[in-house]
Structure formats: structure tokens, C-alpha cells
Amino acid sequence: MTSSMEQLYQQVILDHARDPHGRGLVDGPADAVAGESHQVNPTCGDEVTLRVALGTRGTVPVVEGVSWEGQGCSISQASVSVLTDLVTGQDLRQVDEVAETFRALMHTRGAGLDEEREDALGDATAFTGVAKYPARIKCALLGWAALKDAIAKTGVAVPATASAAATTTEEPA
Amino acid sequence: MTETMLSAGELAAVRADFPLLARTLRDGKPLVYLDSGATSQKPDVVLDAEQDFYAQRNAAVHRGAHQLAEEATEAFEHAREQVASFVGADVGEVVWTTNATAGLNLVAYAMSNATAGRGGEAARRFALAPGDEIVVTEAEHHANLVPWQELAARTGAVVRWVGVDDDGRLRTDELAHVVTDRTRVLAFTHASNVTGAVTDVAPFVARARAVGALTVLDACQSVPHLPVDLHALGVDFAVFSGHKMLGPTGVGALYGRRELLEAMPPVATGGSMVEVVTMQSTTYAPPPQRFEAGTQMVAQAIGMGAAAAYLAELGMDAVAAHEAALAAELLDAVASVPHVRVLGPTDTRDRLATVSFVVDGVHAHDVGQVLDDAGVAVRVGHHCAQPLHRRFGVAATARASASVYTTSQEIAVFREALTGVRAFFGWDR
Ligand SMILES: Cc1ncc(COP(=O)(O)O)c(C=O)c1O
């Protein structure tokens, strides 16, 4: 196996793919606001249905739970699993930031981000090698697209704080 | 190796005609191209034909009286003859299209236009009424399914289909009840781009004739790999693409029986397809020009003609025999690896060297990635045949497909790489 293959399929990814977290759609707490999204990658038929349950911490909306059902390659399945761990318990502003950081990582062609930004990604930095394979970036982003859409469907707005505006970067074209 | 394959010398000579086959991939690995079902590589004669046209003969065809225009027109029409004779058709029965998909859409939209009254009395045979039936098969490429769904939606016709058996073969036995007196079109594949199964065309044509339905054959996967004689097959229409038969992209052909093309109304209209144009109305050119509106893909057509001539020179019996041996080797390769399941016939009778498969526990994309790492190019996904994949309960497969330039050594590399797939993903350790 070449080293780029080993970078692509890091052990973290293989582990998440074989034993994914958050798989199996569940209803969130009764007082939570729910949103659901179904996303398909038309080129390969990979699918994910992701459900998000939002609560509040003080006045800030937070992700209380993520659950999902899907089928697809190890990259797409591991990515949703990692996402589940990353965003559960986070407030929507943090979720927005981590999602943007992950998207930025996918545009680095495998070079990775600076250390500080990568720290925020936890296990998701394992996807750095995916960015070397243009055909697989879509796989890694499928779950993130579903998360964004599911949150939008809840109708709960992401609080636009000064810090969010300062740390959110535009996705490169 | 079996005695029906091209000899080592013959095969080396064929491969030397394809410059791309000599290139290497990441880390200097040799290319093992097993994705000819998606698109084939091109021999020098095709590349040279296009180059020569632009360098020596480029001019607008079918207009102008200067010498270049004459030479360009002659080269363009000569290519039509090469393609027509390659598939057993008359030259006036071959319409240039951009690809097979465009050819299928052309027939479907012509029927739509006939339904709207265009083409007058002669075109009534193409008109559909609500409740009429269009029959396809569950094995179709989306190109031979979606245009018919759209035609049905525009006309009130109903789409029905012939199923596929567990081996991936068309359920010919269903023709008797699926094709009825209401059936106006029977559109079916000559060879599946997923299962590799080759259709026995005769019962389809016989059943369609018995009920007065038009037959439309998707010959995209058969023309590059098997001897095809459209007159002998007796179908009404057929389509195929240049890029899958060693020719360029951007060109394909629609075959229509002369009498049908003559009666069929045009789809795209404008320049080059008319007789007399007044401010009030227009009369149309006879086929095939009636269906070739606007400036044509002249260089590509000439390239497709050169590809047909190249294959004819090799001899399609020899090509088919070589590929039959490769089919056996491919089937043998996948059968030798545990936990690999084939979608399609596992016997070599009436099948192409196109083998789609799933590896238990490993998604097709991941299979393709491991093979790619060994320099082996296969296609992964649903191959534009979602209903067929659904029929087998899978979303995606990996597909290895060979062509005349494929070698036994390449299949051995594929087998070796496939052997390592499950272990890489942590199975069987
Ligand atoms: C059986 C079959 N039909 C139709 C098509 C469509 O061909 P094209 O994309 O060249 O129009 C293909 C190619 O993928 C095919 O394999």
C-alpha cells in the first residue's frame, strides 16, 4: 500500500467506518427542536439521513443530539460518525465554526490547516489525506451537508456574534 | 491464455497503436485500464484522422463549392459509410448524433413531435395516445430509460418493463405478457453495461413485430465488442457512441430503418436540415440530413469512421474471441477471491468482458480506491443503472471492463489487487 493510501484511510477512519457513532435514527427529547435532512451523492449513490435535536443553554441554541442512517463508502460513513461526536453538546456558533473548518480542511489538497484550527477538529483531522483525492472530498462532506441542512430546517438561527463573524472563513471557491 | 485470444505478438501490436496505454501513474506504476465500458482508449489512426482533417481538409461540409469544402464533405460522408458498413446498415440510415444518449432522445422527441401532429400523416405511426405503452427493461442504462419516462409524461403513455433474472439476464419469458397490443415502443439494451449480459435480440424483435411496436436497440456496449449486423437483427432503431468504440467523444450514431427515418419529423431544426425556407414555413431535407441541424462534429465523425475501420480491420470475430477469453479470466479472477459477489452471469455464454461485483463489507468506492492504488482503473458506483442495482439490493458496484487491447497480465494484476481489499479494511485478519 502506498503512503497516500495510508493517509487516506487512517485507522481512525477505518474504526469509525466499522463501528459508527450515532447510527440509527432516534427521536430527540420532547422539548427539543428537531430538523432532518436527506442527502445523496448522485455520482455514487451514497446516502445519509441525519436528524438533529436542538435545545438551549441559557439563550444559546445547542445541539443536544445527532442521529443518522446512511449507506456509503468508509469515508462518508466515518465522516458522519466523527461529525456526530464533534458537534454533540456544542452551541450552534461552535458547530458553524467547526463545519467551516472541516470544509477548509477539504480544500487543502492534503496539506492540512494550522495547528490551532486542526485542534478544533479532533478526530476529523484524520480526513486530511482525503483532500488529496478530489473524487472523495464529496464523500467526506456528505454528512456535513446534511447537518447544515438539518439545522436550517429547524428554523433556529445561528447567533451572529462578533466572535463568529471573526473566526468564520469563507469556503475557497 | 486460450487459443482464441490474440497472440502475444498481435496483442503487442494492437497495444502499440494506443499511445495512452504506455503511460504510467502515480509512483511510476503501469496503467491497468479496466474501464473501457465507460470509455475506450483511442488508437493513433483515430487521433491522426482528426488531426489530418484539421490540418488538411477543414472546411464547412455540405455547403460551398470550393475544393476544400468538397474534400471535407467527402471525408465526412466517407466516415458515415465506414460506420454504416461496420454495423450492417445502409449509409442513408446513419444519423450523426453527439452520443448514444442524444440518439435515444432524438427518437423520443421525434415521437413527441409526431404526437403533436408534426410530420403529417406519414408520421402518425410515431404518435402516442394516452394509455399507449412504452416497454423497456430493468437492465437499462438511464439513457434508455429516462427519455422514455419523459416521453410518457408528455403523451400520457405508460412505461412498463421486462425484468431481469438472478443471473442478470433479461426475462425474455415476460415479453409475452409485458408487451401487449398497446405497446408502441420496445426499447432494450443489446448488452448491459453492468452485468455484461448480451441480449438475444430475436425474441424481442419477434414480439414487437407481432404487436406492431417499434424496436429501439441500445447498442452502445455491443458495437465495440461484438460483430453487429443491424439489418440481420431486424431492429427499427439503434444507437451507439463513438467514444466507447475507440473513437472520439462528441460523436455517436443513430441508426433508423430508411423507411422510418423518411417518415419521422425532425427534432432540432435550423440550418443544414432544410429544403425550402420562406417566412411562413419550411420543408425539410431527406434523412439523414433532416436530423443533423447546424454545424456537425465533422472531425469527430471522421475519427469515429476511422475507429470503425480499425475494428473492421482487426475483425470483430477476432475481437469478440479475444474478449470472450478475457471475460473468462475476469470471472475466474473475481471467483478466486473470497467474499466477492458478481452481478450478472457467471458463465461465459453471451456475455461481455464486463464484470460488476461487490466485496462483502467494503463499499465499491473503497474497493476502487484500493485497486487504483495498484494502478488498476475500474468504475465504481451505479454505472447509470440505478434500477438494476436496486434489483440486486445494492447501491453501488465496482466494474472491471476490458477491451481489445486488454491483456491477461492486466487481469492478473487486477486479481492480485482485489485479493488485498478486504484485509486492508480489517476483515479476514
Ligand atoms: C448501455 C449504455 N447505454 C447508453 C450509454 C450512454 O452513452 P453516452 O453517454 O455515450 O451517450 C452508455 C454509456 O455509459 C451505456 O453503457
Short mmCIF file of N, CA and C and ligand atoms in Angstrom, two decimals, chain B residues 37 99-101 141 143 189 191 193 218 220-221 241 243-244, ligand 1:
data_model
loop_
_atom_site.label_atom_id
_atom_site.label_comp_id
_atom_site.label_asym_id
_atom_site.label_seq_id
_atom_site.Cartn_x
_atom_site.Cartn_y
_atom_site.Cartn_z
N GLY B 37 -15.56 0.04 -20.49
CA GLY B 37 -17.02 0.11 -20.56
C GLY B 37 -17.50 1.55 -20.42
N ASN B 99 -23.87 11.60 -29.13
CA ASN B 99 -23.57 10.36 -28.41
C ASN B 99 -24.82 9.48 -28.44
N ALA B 100 -24.78 8.35 -27.80
CA ALA B 100 -25.93 7.44 -27.81
C ALA B 100 -27.13 8.08 -27.11
N THR B 101 -26.85 8.79 -26.03
CA THR B 101 -27.92 9.43 -25.28
C THR B 101 -28.71 10.38 -26.19
N HIS B 141 -29.49 1.25 -19.03
CA HIS B 141 -28.76 2.47 -18.69
C HIS B 141 -29.81 3.58 -18.62
N ALA B 143 -29.86 6.26 -19.89
CA ALA B 143 -30.04 6.87 -21.22
C ALA B 143 -31.17 6.21 -22.00
N THR B 189 -31.62 -3.01 -24.23
CA THR B 189 -30.19 -2.98 -24.44
C THR B 189 -29.71 -4.24 -25.16
N ALA B 191 -26.50 -5.12 -24.89
CA ALA B 191 -25.58 -5.71 -23.90
C ALA B 191 -25.55 -4.76 -22.71
N ASN B 193 -24.29 -2.67 -19.63
CA ASN B 193 -23.02 -2.09 -19.20
C ASN B 193 -22.70 -2.46 -17.76
N ASP B 218 -30.31 -0.34 -27.78
CA ASP B 218 -29.15 0.37 -27.24
C ASP B 218 -27.93 -0.51 -27.49
N CYS B 220 -24.80 0.48 -27.51
CA CYS B 220 -23.61 1.15 -27.00
C CYS B 220 -22.50 0.18 -26.58
N GLN B 221 -22.90 -0.91 -25.92
CA GLN B 221 -21.90 -1.85 -25.40
C GLN B 221 -21.67 -3.02 -26.33
N SER B 241 -22.22 4.96 -29.35
CA SER B 241 -21.36 6.13 -29.15
C SER B 241 -19.97 5.88 -29.71
N HIS B 243 -17.14 7.18 -28.59
CA HIS B 243 -16.07 7.12 -27.58
C HIS B 243 -15.93 5.76 -26.91
N LYS B 244 -16.94 4.89 -27.03
CA LYS B 244 -16.82 3.55 -26.43
C LYS B 244 -16.23 2.55 -27.42
C1 LIG C 1 -25.52 0.58 -22.29
C2 LIG C 1 -25.27 2.05 -22.41
N1 LIG C 1 -26.21 2.82 -22.95
C3 LIG C 1 -26.05 4.15 -23.11
C4 LIG C 1 -24.90 4.77 -22.69
C5 LIG C 1 -24.78 6.25 -22.87
O1 LIG C 1 -23.73 6.56 -23.71
P1 LIG C 1 -23.28 8.06 -23.88
O2 LIG C 1 -23.01 8.58 -22.51
O3 LIG C 1 -22.07 7.99 -24.73
O4 LIG C 1 -24.41 8.79 -24.54
C6 LIG C 1 -23.89 4.01 -22.11
C7 LIG C 1 -22.64 4.64 -21.63
O5 LIG C 1 -22.42 4.84 -20.47
C8 LIG C 1 -24.08 2.62 -21.98
O6 LIG C 1 -23.14 1.85 -21.42
#
